XYZ file of C-alpha atoms in Angstrom:
481
model
C 0.000 0.000 0.000
C 1.410 3.371 -1.005
C 1.622 6.123 1.590
C -1.569 8.127 2.147
C -1.531 11.922 2.192
C -3.995 12.143 5.075
C -5.626 9.962 7.701
C -7.476 6.867 6.529
C -11.204 6.374 7.015
C -13.560 3.459 6.354
C -16.910 3.757 4.595
C -19.321 0.814 4.683
C -22.303 0.082 2.439
C -24.509 -2.659 3.889
C -26.984 -3.138 1.054
C -29.724 -5.673 0.388
C -27.424 -8.180 -1.300
C -23.955 -7.553 0.177
C -21.695 -5.481 2.395
C -18.892 -3.412 0.867
C -16.104 -1.684 2.761
C -13.732 0.971 1.411
C -10.614 2.335 3.086
C -10.194 5.885 1.797
C -7.479 8.531 2.094
C -9.346 11.430 3.728
C -7.079 13.974 2.038
C -7.549 12.848 -1.564
C -10.489 10.450 -1.697
C -8.253 7.720 -3.093
C -9.511 4.218 -2.299
C -6.551 2.336 -0.849
C -8.290 -0.952 -0.029
C -11.689 -2.575 -0.425
C -13.638 -5.707 0.460
C -17.039 -7.247 -0.144
C -19.118 -10.165 1.147
C -22.648 -11.344 0.263
C -25.894 -11.679 2.236
C -28.880 -13.901 1.602
C -32.483 -12.712 1.361
C -35.472 -15.001 1.754
C -37.854 -15.607 -1.121
C -41.574 -16.272 -1.079
C -44.165 -14.092 0.636
C -41.640 -12.010 2.596
C -38.180 -10.522 2.192
C -36.092 -11.175 5.291
C -32.429 -11.412 6.296
C -30.635 -12.445 9.476
C -28.847 -9.297 10.760
C -26.003 -11.478 12.045
C -25.158 -12.146 8.392
C -24.589 -8.423 7.921
C -22.106 -8.429 10.802
C -20.313 -11.499 9.458
C -20.173 -9.882 6.007
C -18.761 -6.682 7.503
C -16.028 -8.643 9.269
C -15.177 -10.484 6.046
C -15.109 -7.300 3.971
C -12.868 -5.545 6.494
C -10.474 -8.493 6.665
C -10.128 -8.232 2.900
C -9.009 -4.610 3.396
C -5.942 -5.822 5.316
C -3.694 -3.553 7.319
C -5.271 -0.406 5.868
C -8.437 -0.960 7.948
C -6.337 -1.219 11.110
C -4.810 2.193 10.341
C -8.199 3.908 9.908
C -8.995 6.741 12.318
C -12.789 6.810 11.739
C -15.536 4.640 10.294
C -19.125 5.159 9.169
C -21.790 2.622 8.202
C -24.499 3.299 5.619
C -27.239 0.741 5.091
C -30.434 -0.201 3.337
C -33.349 1.886 4.574
C -36.606 0.974 6.309
C -35.653 -2.522 7.509
C -37.081 -3.581 10.885
C -34.426 -5.097 13.170
C -35.793 -6.423 16.466
C -33.380 -7.301 19.287
C -33.778 -9.055 22.639
C -32.247 -8.073 25.980
C -28.885 -9.568 24.928
C -28.792 -7.632 21.670
C -29.565 -10.740 19.606
C -32.195 -10.711 16.833
C -35.630 -11.840 17.989
C -36.373 -12.845 14.384
C -34.962 -12.105 10.927
C -35.143 -8.474 9.839
C -38.088 -7.422 7.675
C -36.499 -5.659 4.687
C -37.623 -2.602 2.745
C -39.008 -4.718 -0.117
C -41.164 -6.882 2.147
C -44.668 -5.625 1.322
C -46.748 -7.865 3.605
C -47.612 -4.826 5.721
C -49.674 -3.143 2.985
C -52.964 -3.640 4.936
C -51.390 -2.143 8.053
C -50.149 0.822 5.990
C -53.649 1.540 4.698
C -55.114 1.257 8.188
C -52.530 3.540 9.778
C -53.031 6.230 7.145
C -56.772 6.216 7.826
C -56.439 6.116 11.624
C -54.219 9.183 11.849
C -56.556 11.262 9.680
C -55.467 10.629 6.117
C -52.486 11.065 3.829
C -52.123 14.832 4.264
C -51.880 14.527 8.041
C -49.117 11.940 7.695
C -47.217 14.026 5.127
C -47.438 17.151 7.274
C -46.255 15.327 10.420
C -43.618 12.892 9.157
C -42.856 14.219 5.669
C -44.148 11.009 4.057
C -47.250 8.903 3.620
C -46.217 5.454 4.856
C -46.512 2.524 2.497
C -45.619 -1.118 2.968
C -41.893 -0.310 2.753
C -41.878 1.881 5.868
C -40.678 0.592 9.219
C -43.772 1.705 11.130
C -46.010 -0.507 9.007
C -43.652 -3.461 9.463
C -43.814 -3.092 13.243
C -47.616 -2.963 13.038
C -47.540 -6.171 10.941
C -45.238 -7.875 13.464
C -47.404 -6.899 16.431
C -50.481 -8.257 14.664
C -49.077 -11.464 13.172
C -46.282 -12.381 15.621
C -47.338 -10.880 18.962
C -45.044 -13.147 21.014
C -42.045 -11.950 19.016
C -43.118 -8.318 19.450
C -43.407 -8.777 23.229
C -39.865 -10.184 23.357
C -38.352 -7.087 21.696
C -36.144 -4.891 23.864
C -34.646 -2.715 21.100
C -35.782 -1.676 17.614
C -33.152 -0.698 15.083
C -32.684 0.023 11.393
C -30.077 -2.027 9.489
C -27.307 0.569 9.696
C -28.131 1.187 13.380
C -27.600 -2.500 14.131
C -24.093 -2.507 12.702
C -23.148 0.805 14.306
C -24.315 -0.517 17.677
C -22.255 -3.678 17.245
C -19.244 -1.379 16.742
C -19.848 1.033 19.623
C -22.147 -0.706 22.077
C -24.466 2.335 21.918
C -27.926 2.487 20.333
C -27.827 5.373 17.842
C -29.251 6.411 14.488
C -29.232 9.574 12.353
C -31.925 11.935 11.087
C -31.634 10.664 7.505
C -32.456 7.047 8.293
C -34.879 7.944 11.114
C -36.930 9.979 8.636
C -37.743 6.793 6.718
C -39.381 5.020 9.632
C -42.759 6.770 9.732
C -42.426 7.450 13.471
C -40.056 10.457 13.236
C -41.749 13.861 13.019
C -39.973 15.996 10.442
C -41.090 19.369 11.873
C -39.686 19.135 15.412
C -37.209 16.441 14.250
C -38.074 14.035 17.033
C -39.882 10.756 17.523
C -43.664 11.112 17.194
C -45.093 9.667 20.405
C -48.648 9.631 19.043
C -47.641 7.468 16.080
C -45.630 5.193 18.358
C -48.586 4.820 20.715
C -50.862 3.867 17.824
C -48.610 0.935 16.923
C -47.808 0.000 20.517
C -44.089 0.776 20.352
C -42.337 2.113 23.455
C -40.048 5.034 22.465
C -37.518 3.725 25.002
C -36.820 0.875 22.557
C -35.604 3.297 19.877
C -32.048 4.566 19.332
C -30.806 8.059 20.112
C -30.764 10.312 17.033
C -27.211 11.610 16.568
C -26.878 15.130 15.138
C -24.971 15.750 11.867
C -21.262 15.976 12.587
C -21.580 14.381 16.019
C -19.520 11.339 16.984
C -21.745 8.317 17.653
C -19.060 6.577 19.699
C -15.790 4.716 19.410
C -15.048 1.122 18.493
C -15.429 -0.792 21.733
C -12.753 -3.055 23.150
C -14.584 -6.370 22.796
C -14.652 -6.791 19.036
C -13.000 -8.931 16.411
C -12.573 -6.267 13.732
C -9.296 -4.894 12.371
C -9.800 -1.482 13.989
C -7.566 0.147 16.531
C -9.015 0.863 19.954
C -10.710 4.257 20.040
C -11.445 4.478 16.307
C -14.163 7.111 15.898
C -17.587 5.951 14.662
C -19.842 8.374 12.803
C -23.633 8.313 12.960
C -23.941 6.584 9.599
C -27.124 6.961 7.558
C -29.416 5.336 5.009
C -28.082 4.316 1.634
C -29.671 7.107 -0.413
C -28.576 9.819 2.009
C -25.072 8.329 1.917
C -25.034 8.371 -1.887
C -26.079 12.034 -1.783
C -23.087 12.690 0.474
C -20.885 10.623 -1.820
C -21.831 12.812 -4.776
C -21.371 16.027 -2.804
C -24.858 17.029 -3.965
C -25.883 20.654 -4.069
C -29.596 21.555 -3.877
C -31.622 21.006 -7.042
C -29.302 18.550 -8.803
C -31.345 15.476 -9.841
C -30.138 11.927 -9.218
C -31.463 8.645 -10.580
C -30.109 5.517 -8.913
C -30.536 2.195 -10.706
C -30.118 -0.707 -8.303
C -32.237 -3.446 -6.739
C -34.660 -0.588 -6.188
C -34.762 2.526 -8.328
C -34.747 5.994 -6.807
C -34.881 9.613 -7.899
C -33.958 12.344 -5.447
C -32.366 15.750 -4.928
C -31.138 17.755 -1.953
C -33.524 20.539 -0.961
C -33.450 23.376 1.568
C -37.211 22.896 2.048
C -39.006 20.255 4.082
C -41.207 18.229 1.721
C -44.759 17.067 2.479
C -46.367 15.327 -0.517
C -49.903 14.132 0.365
C -50.021 11.870 -2.703
C -47.310 9.718 -1.122
C -45.277 9.638 -4.339
C -42.435 11.650 -2.814
C -41.066 10.747 0.595
C -39.918 13.833 2.481
C -36.760 12.329 3.908
C -34.104 14.231 5.789
C -30.559 14.082 4.523
C -27.495 13.328 6.638
C -26.343 16.966 6.825
C -29.268 19.107 7.990
C -31.112 19.647 4.719
C -33.801 17.472 3.115
C -33.802 14.698 0.543
C -37.184 14.402 -1.210
C -37.141 10.979 -2.842
C -39.298 8.616 -4.849
C -38.532 4.913 -4.923
C -39.587 1.943 -7.022
C -39.356 -1.648 -5.868
C -38.551 -3.013 -9.329
C -35.463 -1.878 -11.166
C -32.343 -3.757 -12.271
C -33.218 -7.142 -10.754
C -36.649 -7.080 -12.376
C -35.246 -6.263 -15.803
C -32.505 -8.883 -15.396
C -35.177 -11.418 -14.495
C -37.065 -10.622 -17.707
C -33.834 -11.015 -19.685
C -33.234 -14.407 -18.041
C -36.777 -15.582 -18.814
C -36.238 -14.618 -22.447
C -32.794 -16.231 -22.572
C -31.171 -12.915 -23.490
C -28.171 -10.930 -22.384
C -29.347 -7.812 -20.538
C -28.033 -5.621 -23.369
C -29.852 -7.538 -26.144
C -32.627 -4.975 -26.580
C -34.262 -4.155 -29.919
C -36.070 -0.902 -30.813
C -39.341 -0.351 -32.603
C -41.894 -1.844 -30.239
C -45.397 -0.820 -29.242
C -45.423 -3.424 -26.482
C -45.892 -2.169 -22.920
C -44.424 -4.157 -20.047
C -44.839 -3.081 -16.443
C -42.132 -5.030 -14.535
C -43.882 -4.948 -11.156
C -42.517 -8.359 -10.191
C -42.370 -7.604 -6.438
C -45.455 -5.435 -6.238
C -44.709 -1.741 -6.640
C -44.226 1.344 -4.495
C -44.268 4.020 -7.244
C -47.050 3.825 -8.252
C -48.373 2.488 -4.940
C -49.472 -1.007 -6.020
C -48.091 -3.388 -3.371
C -50.066 -6.414 -4.605
C -49.461 -5.924 -8.321
C -47.474 -8.226 -10.575
C -45.823 -7.835 -13.972
C -48.177 -6.879 -16.781
C -47.587 -7.319 -20.529
C -49.819 -5.540 -23.041
C -49.720 -5.228 -26.822
C -47.981 -8.485 -27.755
C -48.074 -9.282 -31.516
C -46.923 -12.155 -33.743
C -43.991 -10.079 -34.945
C -42.870 -8.909 -31.484
C -39.300 -10.026 -30.850
C -37.720 -11.073 -27.560
C -35.407 -8.054 -27.738
C -38.394 -5.737 -28.051
C -39.985 -7.330 -24.983
C -36.779 -6.700 -23.061
C -36.697 -3.063 -24.185
C -40.295 -2.729 -22.998
C -39.182 -3.895 -19.521
C -36.499 -1.189 -19.451
C -39.061 1.388 -20.583
C -41.539 0.364 -17.873
C -38.933 0.567 -15.114
C -37.620 3.996 -16.181
C -41.126 5.381 -16.749
C -41.986 4.806 -13.079
C -38.940 6.787 -11.955
C -39.330 9.676 -14.372
C -42.969 10.034 -13.408
C -41.839 11.110 -9.945
C -38.830 13.238 -10.919
C -40.739 16.490 -11.459
C -42.350 16.089 -8.033
C -38.960 15.536 -6.392
C -37.348 18.665 -7.805
C -37.965 22.147 -6.394
C -39.549 24.737 -8.640
C -36.230 26.579 -8.819
C -34.253 23.519 -9.988
C -32.581 23.862 -13.392
C -34.569 21.650 -15.818
C -31.605 21.483 -18.197
C -29.090 20.286 -15.587
C -27.633 16.851 -16.322
C -29.321 13.965 -14.567
C -26.751 12.124 -12.442
C -27.119 8.404 -13.175
C -25.695 6.117 -10.499
C -26.067 2.574 -9.178
C -25.291 -0.777 -10.731
C -27.445 -0.131 -13.793
C -25.789 3.193 -14.613
C -22.920 1.450 -16.409
C -25.296 -0.449 -18.699
C -25.645 0.905 -22.237
C -29.305 -0.146 -22.471
C -30.132 1.656 -19.232
C -28.272 4.784 -20.373
C -30.038 4.891 -23.745
C -33.455 4.322 -22.154
C -32.989 7.063 -19.550
C -31.811 9.550 -22.172
C -34.651 8.740 -24.582
C -37.414 8.914 -21.983
C -36.064 11.868 -19.960
C -34.913 14.139 -22.787
C -32.143 15.370 -20.477
C -28.368 15.199 -20.636
C -27.054 12.417 -18.416
C -23.844 12.437 -16.379
C -22.267 9.110 -15.386
C -19.985 9.682 -12.369
C -16.778 7.687 -12.706
C -16.569 7.056 -8.965
C -17.938 3.677 -7.956
C -19.509 2.583 -4.650
C -20.960 6.028 -3.941
C -22.828 4.840 -0.843
C -19.611 3.611 0.761
C -17.799 6.762 -0.423
C -20.507 8.890 1.196
C -20.055 7.005 4.446
C -16.307 7.540 4.142
C -16.854 11.273 3.589
C -19.001 11.343 6.746
C -16.204 9.627 8.668
C -13.652 12.064 7.215
C -15.803 14.993 8.341
C -15.414 13.840 11.951
C -11.659 14.217 11.614
C -11.501 17.474 9.641
C -14.612 19.283 10.850
C -15.819 19.665 7.255
C -19.280 19.218 5.804
C -19.188 15.643 4.401
C -20.667 16.845 1.086
C -17.833 19.364 0.830
C -15.384 16.520 1.480
C -16.877 14.598 -1.441
C -16.721 17.651 -3.693
C -13.065 18.016 -2.773
C -12.648 14.375 -3.796
C -14.387 15.211 -7.126
C -16.593 12.139 -6.875
C -19.279 13.386 -9.300
C -16.849 13.834 -12.192
C -17.674 11.804 -15.278
C -18.732 11.962 -18.923
C -21.916 13.774 -19.917
C -24.122 12.142 -22.537
C -25.963 14.713 -24.650
C -29.718 15.060 -24.451
C -31.843 13.431 -27.140
C -35.434 14.162 -28.132
C -37.831 12.936 -25.488
C -39.920 9.938 -26.558
C -43.305 11.370 -25.644
C -45.210 8.644 -27.508
C -43.743 5.842 -25.369
C -44.287 7.775 -22.156
C -47.931 8.426 -23.054
C -48.506 4.792 -24.064
C -47.128 3.426 -20.772
C -49.083 5.982 -18.738
C -52.249 4.968 -20.544
C -51.723 1.284 -19.775
C -51.053 2.011 -16.096
C -54.246 4.050 -15.910
C -56.449 1.624 -17.841
C -55.186 -1.413 -15.922
C -55.563 0.231 -12.522
C -58.166 -2.119 -11.059
C -56.320 -5.189 -12.322
C -52.998 -3.972 -10.871
C -54.588 -3.240 -7.502
C -56.047 -6.721 -7.214
C -54.549 -8.967 -4.531
C -53.739 -12.149 -6.415
C -53.093 -14.047 -3.184
C -49.332 -14.157 -3.684
C -48.722 -12.195 -0.483
């Protein structure tokens, strides 16, 4: 390992499928070591993971980083949002974590929205209208369907909180991830005791919300990680807030992230309250806001369609009037938790490549439909759309986003932006800087800009028409969940 110019920091991305760790030079942003280890997610009616797998994966990823991890002065953990982690008195999981894409709590979500007075009341109080992805609805589902497990719970955490607590021994979270629970009031920026009472959750079971820039703790003595004693631990945050840090986002710059889920978001100075529920009014990890819309079906759904067709994911063909809505796991945007994939317009001369292109179109249409709602009125409509996530490197994804958005698209060259954002947060503890400013100093958003092309209004209108006309069919509970 070549000599670093500044202190070393570790940024962790504990995602749905794996944990990644980066050791980064805080002075330059250069990645000096990295590691990665997988997780497993259950299939069937629910989407669950054993949190202890996340810890084992973190240990494996850090061991792969070698001596560089031992030299790190600070660490931060970013993780998948919304997941419900329930712990007993010994800090062990009561049951597997319910993940963000587990939509079994859709009935509880509908009931909670009605009980509190409707969608507008929820948006005004918490910034968001909770759907089946939100933690509050998952707790309500657990209390209803597994009451013995709920009674055994002595601590409730989010995925990144669980790992941070294993590092420090202290129960903490941050405002960014807390804002995705449904029980954090975005006005006073505190837990909403009325919401908690409605779902029977004692606020004493929740972690302390650490302020931006505050140290969450230090790595405790009794651990088996390659960190030196006293290594500083930052608050961490949710994955989208970490990616925003990793890009050094300024207000009004649009981002589309193509991963297991798809997201569009932008940093805003204003607190968002969208009563339609399309935009979640999340907080960011700095003190601003991160209005965001999320889809459940993105790269994995399109890859699944490619596999069913026996095609490489890039083997798309143009010239189709077929519409395919790839809602393979139900959908969040639009809010159709019980929906499934829908194919319309199939003809004798439709090719497999055209079907695959229709899946790309359906996935991107859902994200672009929310983009205008995410952006402030003063955002520059001609600014390049930052395209990130695993799908951003795919030529078919790039062409589809350009054609359906009509905007120029920038592809940041930096990889693992969630882990880089966590690393920037850790670096900020050492330097006193705003983590987004750290990332801008590292020039993480640099990358080629693909010119805008004419927006394909005909395809957008066709897909919107199918979504509208098939509304009752898409809302039907087919008994799969």
